[in-house]
mmCIF file of C-alpha atoms in Angstrom:
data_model
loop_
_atom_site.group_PDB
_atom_site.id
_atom_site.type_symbol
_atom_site.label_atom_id
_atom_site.label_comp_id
_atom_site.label_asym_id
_atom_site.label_seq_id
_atom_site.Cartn_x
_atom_site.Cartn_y
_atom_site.Cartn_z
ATOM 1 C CA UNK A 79 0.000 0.000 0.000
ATOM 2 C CA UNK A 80 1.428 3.277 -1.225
ATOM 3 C CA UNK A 81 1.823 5.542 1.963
ATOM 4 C CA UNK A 82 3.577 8.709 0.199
ATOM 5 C CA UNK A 83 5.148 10.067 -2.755
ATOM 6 C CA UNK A 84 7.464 12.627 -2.702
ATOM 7 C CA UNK A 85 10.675 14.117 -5.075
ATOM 8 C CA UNK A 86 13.610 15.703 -2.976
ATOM 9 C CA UNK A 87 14.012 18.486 -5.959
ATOM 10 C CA UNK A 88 11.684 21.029 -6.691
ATOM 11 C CA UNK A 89 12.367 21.211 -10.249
ATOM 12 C CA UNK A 90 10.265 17.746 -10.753
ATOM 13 C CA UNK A 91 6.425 17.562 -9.291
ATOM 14 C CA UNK A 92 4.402 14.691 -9.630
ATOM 15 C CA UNK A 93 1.014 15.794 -10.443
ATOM 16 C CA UNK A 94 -0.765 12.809 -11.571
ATOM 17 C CA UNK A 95 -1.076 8.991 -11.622
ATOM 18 C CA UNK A 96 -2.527 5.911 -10.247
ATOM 19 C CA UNK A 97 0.863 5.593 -7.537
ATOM 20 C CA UNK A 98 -1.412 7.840 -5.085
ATOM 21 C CA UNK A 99 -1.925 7.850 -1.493
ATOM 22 C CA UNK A 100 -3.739 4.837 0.416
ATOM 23 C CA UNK A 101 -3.278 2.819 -3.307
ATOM 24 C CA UNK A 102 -2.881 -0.761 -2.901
ATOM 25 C CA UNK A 103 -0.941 -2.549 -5.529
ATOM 26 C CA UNK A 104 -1.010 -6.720 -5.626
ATOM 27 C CA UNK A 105 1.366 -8.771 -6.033
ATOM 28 C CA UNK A 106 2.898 -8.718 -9.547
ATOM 29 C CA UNK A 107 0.918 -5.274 -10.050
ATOM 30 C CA UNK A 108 2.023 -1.788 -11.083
ATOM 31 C CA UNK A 109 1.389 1.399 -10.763
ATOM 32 C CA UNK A 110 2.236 5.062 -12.870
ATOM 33 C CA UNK A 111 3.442 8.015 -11.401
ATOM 34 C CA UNK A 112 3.937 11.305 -14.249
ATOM 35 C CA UNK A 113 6.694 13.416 -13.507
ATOM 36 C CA UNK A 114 6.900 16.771 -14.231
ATOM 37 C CA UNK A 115 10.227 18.639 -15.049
ATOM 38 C CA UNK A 116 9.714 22.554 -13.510
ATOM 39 C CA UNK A 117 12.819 23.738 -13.189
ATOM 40 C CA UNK A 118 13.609 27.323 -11.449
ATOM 41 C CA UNK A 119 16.591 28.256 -13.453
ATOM 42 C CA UNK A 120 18.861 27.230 -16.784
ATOM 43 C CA UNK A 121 21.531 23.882 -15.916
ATOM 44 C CA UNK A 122 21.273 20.233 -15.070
ATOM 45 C CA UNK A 123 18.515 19.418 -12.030
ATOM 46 C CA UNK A 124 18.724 16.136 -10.596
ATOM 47 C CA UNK A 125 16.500 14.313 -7.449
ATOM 48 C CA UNK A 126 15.304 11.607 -6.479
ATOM 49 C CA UNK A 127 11.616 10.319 -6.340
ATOM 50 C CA UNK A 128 10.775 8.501 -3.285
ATOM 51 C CA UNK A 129 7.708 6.093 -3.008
ATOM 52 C CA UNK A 130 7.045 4.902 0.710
ATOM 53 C CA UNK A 131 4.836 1.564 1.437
ATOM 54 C CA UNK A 132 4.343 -1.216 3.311
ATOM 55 C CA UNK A 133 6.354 -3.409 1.208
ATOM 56 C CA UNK A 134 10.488 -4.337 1.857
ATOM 57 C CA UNK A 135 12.289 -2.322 2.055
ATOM 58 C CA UNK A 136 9.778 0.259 2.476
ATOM 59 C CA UNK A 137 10.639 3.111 0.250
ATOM 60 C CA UNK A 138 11.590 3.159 -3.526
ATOM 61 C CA UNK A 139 13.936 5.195 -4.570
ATOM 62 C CA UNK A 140 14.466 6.405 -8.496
ATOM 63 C CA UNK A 141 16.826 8.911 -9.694
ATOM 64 C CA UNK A 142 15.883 11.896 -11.241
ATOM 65 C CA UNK A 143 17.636 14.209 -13.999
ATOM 66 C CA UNK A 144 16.978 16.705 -16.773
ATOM 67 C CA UNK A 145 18.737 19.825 -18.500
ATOM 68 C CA UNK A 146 16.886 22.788 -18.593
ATOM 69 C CA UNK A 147 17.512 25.515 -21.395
ATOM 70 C CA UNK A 148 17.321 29.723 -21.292
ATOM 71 C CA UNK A 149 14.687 29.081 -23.678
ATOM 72 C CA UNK A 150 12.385 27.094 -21.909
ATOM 73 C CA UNK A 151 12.453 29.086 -18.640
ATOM 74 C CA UNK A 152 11.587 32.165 -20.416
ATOM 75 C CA UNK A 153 8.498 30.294 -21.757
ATOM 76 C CA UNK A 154 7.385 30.264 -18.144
ATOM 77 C CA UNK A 155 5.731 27.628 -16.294
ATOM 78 C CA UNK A 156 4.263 24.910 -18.410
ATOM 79 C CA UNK A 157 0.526 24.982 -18.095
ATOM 80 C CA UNK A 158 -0.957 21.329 -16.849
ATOM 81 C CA UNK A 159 -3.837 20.355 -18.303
ATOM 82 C CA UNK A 160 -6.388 19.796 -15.206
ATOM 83 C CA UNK A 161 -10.099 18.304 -14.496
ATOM 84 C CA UNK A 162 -11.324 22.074 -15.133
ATOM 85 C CA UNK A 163 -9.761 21.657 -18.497
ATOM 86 C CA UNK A 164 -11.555 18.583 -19.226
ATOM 87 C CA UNK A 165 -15.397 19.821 -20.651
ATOM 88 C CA UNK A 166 -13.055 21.816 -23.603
ATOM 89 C CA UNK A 167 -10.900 18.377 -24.128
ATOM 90 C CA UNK A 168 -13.894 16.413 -24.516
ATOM 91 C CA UNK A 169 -15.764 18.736 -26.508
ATOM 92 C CA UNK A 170 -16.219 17.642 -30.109
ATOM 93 C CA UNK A 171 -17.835 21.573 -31.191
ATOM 94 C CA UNK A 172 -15.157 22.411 -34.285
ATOM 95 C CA UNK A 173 -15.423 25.771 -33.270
ATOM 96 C CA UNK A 174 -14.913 25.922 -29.437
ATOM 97 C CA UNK A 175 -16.466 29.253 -29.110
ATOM 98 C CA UNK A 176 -15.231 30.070 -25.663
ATOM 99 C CA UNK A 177 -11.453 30.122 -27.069
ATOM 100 C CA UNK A 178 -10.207 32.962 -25.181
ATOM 101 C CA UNK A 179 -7.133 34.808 -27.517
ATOM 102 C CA UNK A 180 -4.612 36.044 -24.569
ATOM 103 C CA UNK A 181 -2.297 37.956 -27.330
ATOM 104 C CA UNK A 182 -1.012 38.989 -30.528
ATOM 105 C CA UNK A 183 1.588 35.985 -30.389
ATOM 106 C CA UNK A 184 -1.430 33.509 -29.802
ATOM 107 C CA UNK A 185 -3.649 35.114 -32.417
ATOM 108 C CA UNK A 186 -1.146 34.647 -34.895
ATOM 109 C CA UNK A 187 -0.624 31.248 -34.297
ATOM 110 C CA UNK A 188 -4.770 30.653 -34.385
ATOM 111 C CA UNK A 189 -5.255 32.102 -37.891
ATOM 112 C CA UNK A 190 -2.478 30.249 -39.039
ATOM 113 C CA UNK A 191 -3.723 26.930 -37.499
ATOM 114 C CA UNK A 192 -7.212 27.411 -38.338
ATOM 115 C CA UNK A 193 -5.781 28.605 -41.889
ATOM 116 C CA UNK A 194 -3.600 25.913 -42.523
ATOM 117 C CA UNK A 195 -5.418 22.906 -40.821
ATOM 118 C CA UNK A 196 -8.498 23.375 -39.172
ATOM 119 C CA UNK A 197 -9.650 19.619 -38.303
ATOM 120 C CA UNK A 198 -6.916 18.605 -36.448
ATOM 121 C CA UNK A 199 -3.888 21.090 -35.774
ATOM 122 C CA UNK A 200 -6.162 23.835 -35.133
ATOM 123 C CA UNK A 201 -8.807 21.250 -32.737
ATOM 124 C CA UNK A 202 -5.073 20.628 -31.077
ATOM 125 C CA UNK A 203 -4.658 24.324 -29.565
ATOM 126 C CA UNK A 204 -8.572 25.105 -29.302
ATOM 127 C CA UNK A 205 -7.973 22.433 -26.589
ATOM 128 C CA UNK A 206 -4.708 23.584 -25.544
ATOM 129 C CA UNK A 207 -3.986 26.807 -26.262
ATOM 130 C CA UNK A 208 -1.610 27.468 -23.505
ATOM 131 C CA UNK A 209 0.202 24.481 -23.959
ATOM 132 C CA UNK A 210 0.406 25.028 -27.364
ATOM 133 C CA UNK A 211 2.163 28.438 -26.829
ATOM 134 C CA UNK A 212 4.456 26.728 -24.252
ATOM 135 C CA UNK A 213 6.044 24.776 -26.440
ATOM 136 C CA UNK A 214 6.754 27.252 -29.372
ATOM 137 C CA UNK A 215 8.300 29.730 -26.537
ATOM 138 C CA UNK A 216 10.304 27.024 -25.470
ATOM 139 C CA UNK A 217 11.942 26.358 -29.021
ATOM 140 C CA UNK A 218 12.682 30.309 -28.994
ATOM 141 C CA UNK A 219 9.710 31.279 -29.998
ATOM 142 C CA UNK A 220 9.704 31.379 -33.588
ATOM 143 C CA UNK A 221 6.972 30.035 -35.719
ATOM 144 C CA UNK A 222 7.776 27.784 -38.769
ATOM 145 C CA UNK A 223 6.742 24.323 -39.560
ATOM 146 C CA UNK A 224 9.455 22.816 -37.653
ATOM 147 C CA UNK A 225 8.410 24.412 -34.324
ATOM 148 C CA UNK A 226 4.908 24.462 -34.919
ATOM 149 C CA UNK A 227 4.531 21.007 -35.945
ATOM 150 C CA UNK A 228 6.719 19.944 -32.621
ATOM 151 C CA UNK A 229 4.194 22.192 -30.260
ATOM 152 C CA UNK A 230 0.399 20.358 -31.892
ATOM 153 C CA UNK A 231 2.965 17.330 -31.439
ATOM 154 C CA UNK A 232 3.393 17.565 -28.119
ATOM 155 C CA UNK A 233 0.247 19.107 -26.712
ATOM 156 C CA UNK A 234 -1.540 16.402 -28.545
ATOM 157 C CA UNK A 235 0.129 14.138 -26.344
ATOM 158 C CA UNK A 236 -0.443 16.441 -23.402
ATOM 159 C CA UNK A 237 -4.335 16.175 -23.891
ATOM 160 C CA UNK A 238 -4.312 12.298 -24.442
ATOM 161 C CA UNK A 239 -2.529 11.978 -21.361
ATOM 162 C CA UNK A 240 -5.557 14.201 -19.895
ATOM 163 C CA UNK A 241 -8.241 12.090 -21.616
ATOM 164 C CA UNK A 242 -6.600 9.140 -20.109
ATOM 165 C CA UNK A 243 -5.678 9.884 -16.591
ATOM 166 C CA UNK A 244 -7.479 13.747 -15.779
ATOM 167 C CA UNK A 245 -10.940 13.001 -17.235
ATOM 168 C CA UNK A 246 -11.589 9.877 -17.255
ATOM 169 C CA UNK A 247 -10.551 7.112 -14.508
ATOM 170 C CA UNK A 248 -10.520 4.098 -16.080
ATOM 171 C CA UNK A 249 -6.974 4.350 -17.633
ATOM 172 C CA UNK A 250 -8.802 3.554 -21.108
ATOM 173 C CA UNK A 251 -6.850 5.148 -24.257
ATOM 174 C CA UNK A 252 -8.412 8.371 -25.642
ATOM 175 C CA UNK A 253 -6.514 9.760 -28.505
ATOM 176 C CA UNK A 254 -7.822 12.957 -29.884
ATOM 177 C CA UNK A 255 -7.420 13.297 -33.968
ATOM 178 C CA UNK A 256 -9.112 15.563 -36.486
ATOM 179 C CA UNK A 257 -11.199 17.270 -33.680
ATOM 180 C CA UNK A 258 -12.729 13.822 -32.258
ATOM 181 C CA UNK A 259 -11.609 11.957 -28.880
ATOM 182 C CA UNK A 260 -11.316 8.492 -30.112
ATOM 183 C CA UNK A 261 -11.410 5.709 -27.515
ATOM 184 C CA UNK A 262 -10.227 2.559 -27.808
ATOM 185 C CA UNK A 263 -10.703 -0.907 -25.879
ATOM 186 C CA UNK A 264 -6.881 -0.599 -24.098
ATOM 187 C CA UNK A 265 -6.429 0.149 -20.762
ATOM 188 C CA UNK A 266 -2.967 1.358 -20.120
ATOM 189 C CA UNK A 267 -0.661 0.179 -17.352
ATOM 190 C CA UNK A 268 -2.281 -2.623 -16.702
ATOM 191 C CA UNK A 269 -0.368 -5.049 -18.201
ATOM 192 C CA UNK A 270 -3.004 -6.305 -20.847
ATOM 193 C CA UNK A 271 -0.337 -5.513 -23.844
ATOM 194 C CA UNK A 272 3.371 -6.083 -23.743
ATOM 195 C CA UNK A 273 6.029 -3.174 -23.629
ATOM 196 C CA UNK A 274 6.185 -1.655 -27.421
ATOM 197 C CA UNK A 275 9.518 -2.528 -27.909
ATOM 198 C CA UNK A 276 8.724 -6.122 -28.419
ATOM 199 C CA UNK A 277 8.281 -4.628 -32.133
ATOM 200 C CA UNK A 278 11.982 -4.788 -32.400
ATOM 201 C CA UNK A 279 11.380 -8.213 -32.599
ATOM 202 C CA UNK A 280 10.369 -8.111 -36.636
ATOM 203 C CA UNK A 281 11.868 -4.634 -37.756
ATOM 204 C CA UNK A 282 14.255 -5.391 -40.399
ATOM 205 C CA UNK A 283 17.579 -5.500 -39.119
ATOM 206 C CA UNK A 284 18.373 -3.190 -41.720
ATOM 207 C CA UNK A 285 16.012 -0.266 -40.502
ATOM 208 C CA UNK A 286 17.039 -1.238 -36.521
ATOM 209 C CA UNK A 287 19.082 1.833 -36.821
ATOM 210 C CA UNK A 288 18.779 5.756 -36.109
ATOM 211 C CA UNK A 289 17.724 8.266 -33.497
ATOM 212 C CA UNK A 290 13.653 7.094 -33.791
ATOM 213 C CA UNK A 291 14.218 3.624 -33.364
ATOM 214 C CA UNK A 292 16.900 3.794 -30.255
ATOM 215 C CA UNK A 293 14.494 6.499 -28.600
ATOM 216 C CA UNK A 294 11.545 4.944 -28.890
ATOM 217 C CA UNK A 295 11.785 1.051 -29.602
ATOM 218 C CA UNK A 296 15.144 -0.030 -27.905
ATOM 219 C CA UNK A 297 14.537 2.909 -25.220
ATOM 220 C CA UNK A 298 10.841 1.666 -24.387
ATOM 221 C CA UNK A 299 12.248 -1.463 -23.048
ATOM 222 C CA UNK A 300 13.267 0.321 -19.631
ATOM 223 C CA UNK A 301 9.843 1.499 -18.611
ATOM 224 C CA UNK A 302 7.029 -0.394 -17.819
ATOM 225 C CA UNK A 303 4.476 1.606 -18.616
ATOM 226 C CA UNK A 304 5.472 1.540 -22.342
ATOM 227 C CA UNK A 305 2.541 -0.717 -23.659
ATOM 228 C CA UNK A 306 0.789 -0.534 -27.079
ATOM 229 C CA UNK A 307 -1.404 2.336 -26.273
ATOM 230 C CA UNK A 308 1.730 4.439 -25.917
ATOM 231 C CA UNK A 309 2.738 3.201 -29.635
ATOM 232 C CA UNK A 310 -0.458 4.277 -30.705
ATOM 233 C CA UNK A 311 -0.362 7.807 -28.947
ATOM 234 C CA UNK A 312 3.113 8.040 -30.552
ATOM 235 C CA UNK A 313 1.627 7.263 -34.047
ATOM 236 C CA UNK A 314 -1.411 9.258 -33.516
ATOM 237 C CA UNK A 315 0.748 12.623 -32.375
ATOM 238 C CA UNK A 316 3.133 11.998 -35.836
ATOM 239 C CA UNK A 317 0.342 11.516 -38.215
ATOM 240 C CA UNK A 318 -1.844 14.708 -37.228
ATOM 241 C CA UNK A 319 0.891 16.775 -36.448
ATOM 242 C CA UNK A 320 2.379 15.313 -40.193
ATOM 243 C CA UNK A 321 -1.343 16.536 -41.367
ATOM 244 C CA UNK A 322 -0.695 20.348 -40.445
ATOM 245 C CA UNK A 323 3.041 19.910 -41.992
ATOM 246 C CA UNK A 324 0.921 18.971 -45.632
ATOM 247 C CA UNK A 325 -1.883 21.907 -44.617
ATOM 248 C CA UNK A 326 0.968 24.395 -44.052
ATOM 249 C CA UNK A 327 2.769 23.436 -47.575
ATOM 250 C CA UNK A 328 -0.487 23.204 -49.288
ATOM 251 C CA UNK A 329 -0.882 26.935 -48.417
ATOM 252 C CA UNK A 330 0.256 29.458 -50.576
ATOM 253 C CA UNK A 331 1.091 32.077 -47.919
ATOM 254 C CA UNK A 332 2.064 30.195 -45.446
ATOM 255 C CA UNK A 333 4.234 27.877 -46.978
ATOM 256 C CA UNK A 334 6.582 30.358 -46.971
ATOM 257 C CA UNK A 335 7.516 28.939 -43.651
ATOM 258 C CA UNK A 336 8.360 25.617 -44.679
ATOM 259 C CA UNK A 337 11.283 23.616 -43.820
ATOM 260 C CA UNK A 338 13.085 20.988 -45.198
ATOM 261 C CA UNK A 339 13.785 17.703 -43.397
ATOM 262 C CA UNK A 340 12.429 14.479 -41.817
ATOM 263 C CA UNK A 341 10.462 15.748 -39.390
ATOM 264 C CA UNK A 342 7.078 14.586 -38.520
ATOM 265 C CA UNK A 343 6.338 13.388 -41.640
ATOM 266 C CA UNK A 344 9.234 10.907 -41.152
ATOM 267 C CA UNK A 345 8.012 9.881 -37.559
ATOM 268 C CA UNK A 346 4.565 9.306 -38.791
ATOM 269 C CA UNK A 347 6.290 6.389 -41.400
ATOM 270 C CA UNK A 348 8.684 5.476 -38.535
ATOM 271 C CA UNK A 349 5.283 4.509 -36.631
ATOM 272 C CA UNK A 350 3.471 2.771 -39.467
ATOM 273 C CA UNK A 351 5.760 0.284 -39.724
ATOM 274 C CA UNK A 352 6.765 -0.196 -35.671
ATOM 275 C CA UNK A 353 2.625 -0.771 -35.465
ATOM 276 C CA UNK A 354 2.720 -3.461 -37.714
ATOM 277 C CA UNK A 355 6.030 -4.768 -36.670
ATOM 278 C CA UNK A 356 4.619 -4.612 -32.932
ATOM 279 C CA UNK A 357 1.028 -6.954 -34.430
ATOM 280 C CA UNK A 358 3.461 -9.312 -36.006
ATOM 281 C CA UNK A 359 5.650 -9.812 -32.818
ATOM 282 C CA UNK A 360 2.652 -9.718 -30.232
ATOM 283 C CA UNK A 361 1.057 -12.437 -32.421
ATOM 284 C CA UNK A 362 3.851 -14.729 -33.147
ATOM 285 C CA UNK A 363 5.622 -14.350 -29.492
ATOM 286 C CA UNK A 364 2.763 -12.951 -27.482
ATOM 287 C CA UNK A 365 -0.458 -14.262 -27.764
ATOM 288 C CA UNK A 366 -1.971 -12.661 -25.078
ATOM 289 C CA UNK A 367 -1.333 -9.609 -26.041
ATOM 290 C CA UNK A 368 -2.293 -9.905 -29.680
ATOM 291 C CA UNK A 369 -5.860 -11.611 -28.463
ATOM 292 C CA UNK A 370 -6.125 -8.147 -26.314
ATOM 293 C CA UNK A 371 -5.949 -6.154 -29.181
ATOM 294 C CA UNK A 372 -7.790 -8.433 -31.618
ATOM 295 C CA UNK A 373 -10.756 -8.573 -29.471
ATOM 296 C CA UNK A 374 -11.500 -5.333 -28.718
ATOM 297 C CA UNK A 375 -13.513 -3.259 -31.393
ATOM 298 C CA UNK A 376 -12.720 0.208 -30.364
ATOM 299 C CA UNK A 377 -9.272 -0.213 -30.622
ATOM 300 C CA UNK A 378 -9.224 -1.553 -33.838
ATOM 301 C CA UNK A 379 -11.116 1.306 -35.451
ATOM 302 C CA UNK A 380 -9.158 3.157 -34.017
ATOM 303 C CA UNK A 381 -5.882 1.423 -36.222
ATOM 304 C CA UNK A 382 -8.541 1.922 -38.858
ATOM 305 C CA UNK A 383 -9.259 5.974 -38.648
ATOM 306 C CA UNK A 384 -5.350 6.341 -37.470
ATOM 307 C CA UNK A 385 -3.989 4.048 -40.638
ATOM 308 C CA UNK A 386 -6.255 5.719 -43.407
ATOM 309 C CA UNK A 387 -5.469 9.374 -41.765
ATOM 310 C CA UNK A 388 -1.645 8.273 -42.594
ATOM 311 C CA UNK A 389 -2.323 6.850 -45.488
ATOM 312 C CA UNK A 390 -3.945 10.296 -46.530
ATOM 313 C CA UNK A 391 -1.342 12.330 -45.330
ATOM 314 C CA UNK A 392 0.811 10.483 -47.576
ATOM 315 C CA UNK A 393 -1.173 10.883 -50.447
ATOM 316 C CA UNK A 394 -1.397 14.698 -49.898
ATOM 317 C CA UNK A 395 2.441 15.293 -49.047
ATOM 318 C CA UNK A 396 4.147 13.397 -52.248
ATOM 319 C CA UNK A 397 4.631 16.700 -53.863
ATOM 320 C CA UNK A 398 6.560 18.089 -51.147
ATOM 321 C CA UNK A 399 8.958 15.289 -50.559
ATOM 322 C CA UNK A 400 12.893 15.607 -51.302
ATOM 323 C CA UNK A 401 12.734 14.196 -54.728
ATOM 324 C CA UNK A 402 16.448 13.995 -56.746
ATOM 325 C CA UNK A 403 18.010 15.981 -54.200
ATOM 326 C CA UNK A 404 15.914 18.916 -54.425
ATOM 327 C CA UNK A 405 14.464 20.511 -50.893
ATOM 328 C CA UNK A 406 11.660 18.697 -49.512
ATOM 329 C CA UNK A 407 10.186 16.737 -47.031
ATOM 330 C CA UNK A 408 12.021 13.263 -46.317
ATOM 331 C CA UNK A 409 10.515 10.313 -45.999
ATOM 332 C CA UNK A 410 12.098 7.191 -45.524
ATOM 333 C CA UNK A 411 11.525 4.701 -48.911
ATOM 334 C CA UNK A 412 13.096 2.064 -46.957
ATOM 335 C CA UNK A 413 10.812 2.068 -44.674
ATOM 336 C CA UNK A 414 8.046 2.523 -46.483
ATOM 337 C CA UNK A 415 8.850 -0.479 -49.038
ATOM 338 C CA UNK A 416 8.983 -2.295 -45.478
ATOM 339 C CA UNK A 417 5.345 -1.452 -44.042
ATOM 340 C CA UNK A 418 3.645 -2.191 -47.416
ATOM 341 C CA UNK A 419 5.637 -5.647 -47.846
ATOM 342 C CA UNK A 420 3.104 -8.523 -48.674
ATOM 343 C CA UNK A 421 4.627 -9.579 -45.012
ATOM 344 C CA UNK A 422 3.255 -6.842 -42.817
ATOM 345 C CA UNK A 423 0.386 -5.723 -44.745
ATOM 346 C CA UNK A 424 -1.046 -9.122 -43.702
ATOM 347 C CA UNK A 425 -0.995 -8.220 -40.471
ATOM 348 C CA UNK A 426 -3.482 -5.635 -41.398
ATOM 349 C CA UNK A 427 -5.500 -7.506 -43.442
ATOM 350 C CA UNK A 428 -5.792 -10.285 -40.099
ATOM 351 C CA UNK A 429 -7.510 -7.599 -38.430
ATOM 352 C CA UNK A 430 -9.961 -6.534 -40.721
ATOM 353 C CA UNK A 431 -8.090 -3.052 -41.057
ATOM 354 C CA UNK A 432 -8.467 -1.906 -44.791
ATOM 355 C CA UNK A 433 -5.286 -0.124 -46.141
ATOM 356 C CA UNK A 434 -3.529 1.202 -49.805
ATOM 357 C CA UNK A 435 -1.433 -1.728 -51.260
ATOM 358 C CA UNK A 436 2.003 -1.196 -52.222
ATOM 359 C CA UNK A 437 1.238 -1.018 -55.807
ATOM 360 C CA UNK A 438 -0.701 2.533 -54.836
ATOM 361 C CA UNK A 439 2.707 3.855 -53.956
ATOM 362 C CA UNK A 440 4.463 2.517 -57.061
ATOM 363 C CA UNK A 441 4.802 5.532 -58.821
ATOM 364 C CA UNK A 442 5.737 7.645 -55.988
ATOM 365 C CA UNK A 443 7.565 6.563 -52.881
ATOM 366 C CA UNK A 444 8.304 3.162 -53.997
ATOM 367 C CA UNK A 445 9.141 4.129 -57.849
#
């Protein structure tokens, strides 16, 4: 039974989780605790997080560190998404009429969402406007796709954590995309689903390379709470965030602030193929987890609106890719040629999930 928990720093709080005060956890169980970095000036914070119970020895102890930049103290504090926040999450009005504008800055950044992608990027920061704002003052404040594209990223993420954990208390996974909270069947944390990384299993050893795949598929092996509705939260922030990048270039005055590079464009085809590598491993090696998923008929239209939203976005941003060394947006072929093999596609096609085949590619990413 969890009796306190408690950081010795105060540049990391711990405002949510399921790791609270009086919770009992069985034998074999687990629990979350979210840790917030809030550091008070520019360096390297460390601490220590302390959980006390009633189990031997009675506290655990993890260590705690982060690096925090000039340019994300000047951003101020970063706004946390609370259970006053949650009617506006859950709202599925397109407009969200009570949007309050706070400044010039934030204005700018509305039109240009609202402009350049109103069903998702612009749903992102009607949600979390603050948040939103955060995160482009942290990069320095300019606007451009890069920084933009990181901030819907991230607050995306923010408000499924929110939807998950804030608004709702059954741990169920809510992923908000295109202005609609979509829930699936998966209850995170709860051990139900093995720890993503088990897609390393079947990635190519070829593509088992790069800063994507050691961040997210060999680094999810040392937490826990890493299951497959993570994965999906990861592919669901890349593909709408990758659906403002093709609203921004689509635009003929603001594409002006275009970039070139793999950004989330890139992650979002990263994430297509880890999914499918992840249902090919969970059903050859881990059968429980693959009957979890199989069974449950939220989460798999979920893959469904999340897949065909990709496969979209794809569609939409050919013209814009880095094509015989000219600027552009790059996408890996590679790893493209991999996802629509014969060999994962199936694993699509085993759960009912309709898809492009690779042929609709052969004149463009796969030429």
């Amino acid at each position: 039974t969890i009796s306190a928990v408690t950081t010795t720093s105060g540049g990391f709080l711990t405002p949510s989780g399921t790791c609270s005060l009086g919770a009992s956890i069985p034998t074999g169980g687990s629990c979350t605790i979210d840790v917030v970095f809030a550091p008070s000036s520019p360096g390297a914070v460390v601490g220590t997080l302390l959980v006390s119970h009633n189990a031997t020895p009675s506290t655990s102890i993890v260590s705690l560190s982060a690096f925090a930049t000039a340019a994300e103290l000047s951003a101020g504090s970063h706004p946390l998404l609370v259970a006053a926040d949650c009617t506006r999450l859950l709202s599925g009005n397109q407009a969200i009429a009570a949007l309050t504008i706070q400044d010039a800055d934030m204005q700018q950044v509305a039109d240009m969402l609202k402009t350049t992608n109103p069903a998702h990027a612009y749903q992102v920061f009607a949600r979390a406007p603050l948040n939103v704002m955060w995160w482009l003052r942290s990069q320095g404040g300019s606007i451009n796709m890069v920084t933009v594209g990181a901030a819907v990223h991230e607050s995306n993420h923010e408000i499924d954590t929110a939807l998950r954990l804030t608004c709702n208390t059954d741990r169920i996974a809510r992923l908000l995309l295109n202005g609609a909270v979509q829930r699936t069947d998966l209850v995170t944390g709860n051990g139900s689903t093995a720890n993503y990384s088990i897609a390393g299993e079947t990635v190519p050893a070829a593509l088992k390379s790069g800063l994507r795949y050691a961040t997210y598929i060999t680094g999810a092996a040392s937490a826990s709470g890493n299951d497959f509705p993570v994965l999906l939260d990861e592919l669901n922030a890349y593909t709408g965030a990758t659906e403002f990048e093709v609203g921004l270039l689509s635009d003929p005055v603001f594409n002006m602030l275009r970039a070139n590079g793999d950004f989330n464009a890139g992650g979002q085809a990263d994430f297509m193929l880890y999914a499918l590598a992840y249902l090919k491993a969970a059903r050859l090696n881990h059968p429980s987890s693959y009957a979890a998923i199989k069974s449950q008929a939220g989460t798999l239209q979920y893959i469904q609106t999340v897949w065909t939203q990709a496969e979209a976005n794809l569609a939409a941003l050919y013209p814009f890719t880095l094509i015989s060394g000219a600027g552009g947006i790059v996408i890996s072929k590679d790893t493209l040629a991999a996802a629509y093999s014969s060999d994962f596609l199936a694993e699509l096609d085993l759960l009912g999930i309709a898809h492009q085949p690779a042929s609709a590619w052969a004149t463009t990413y796969l030429r």
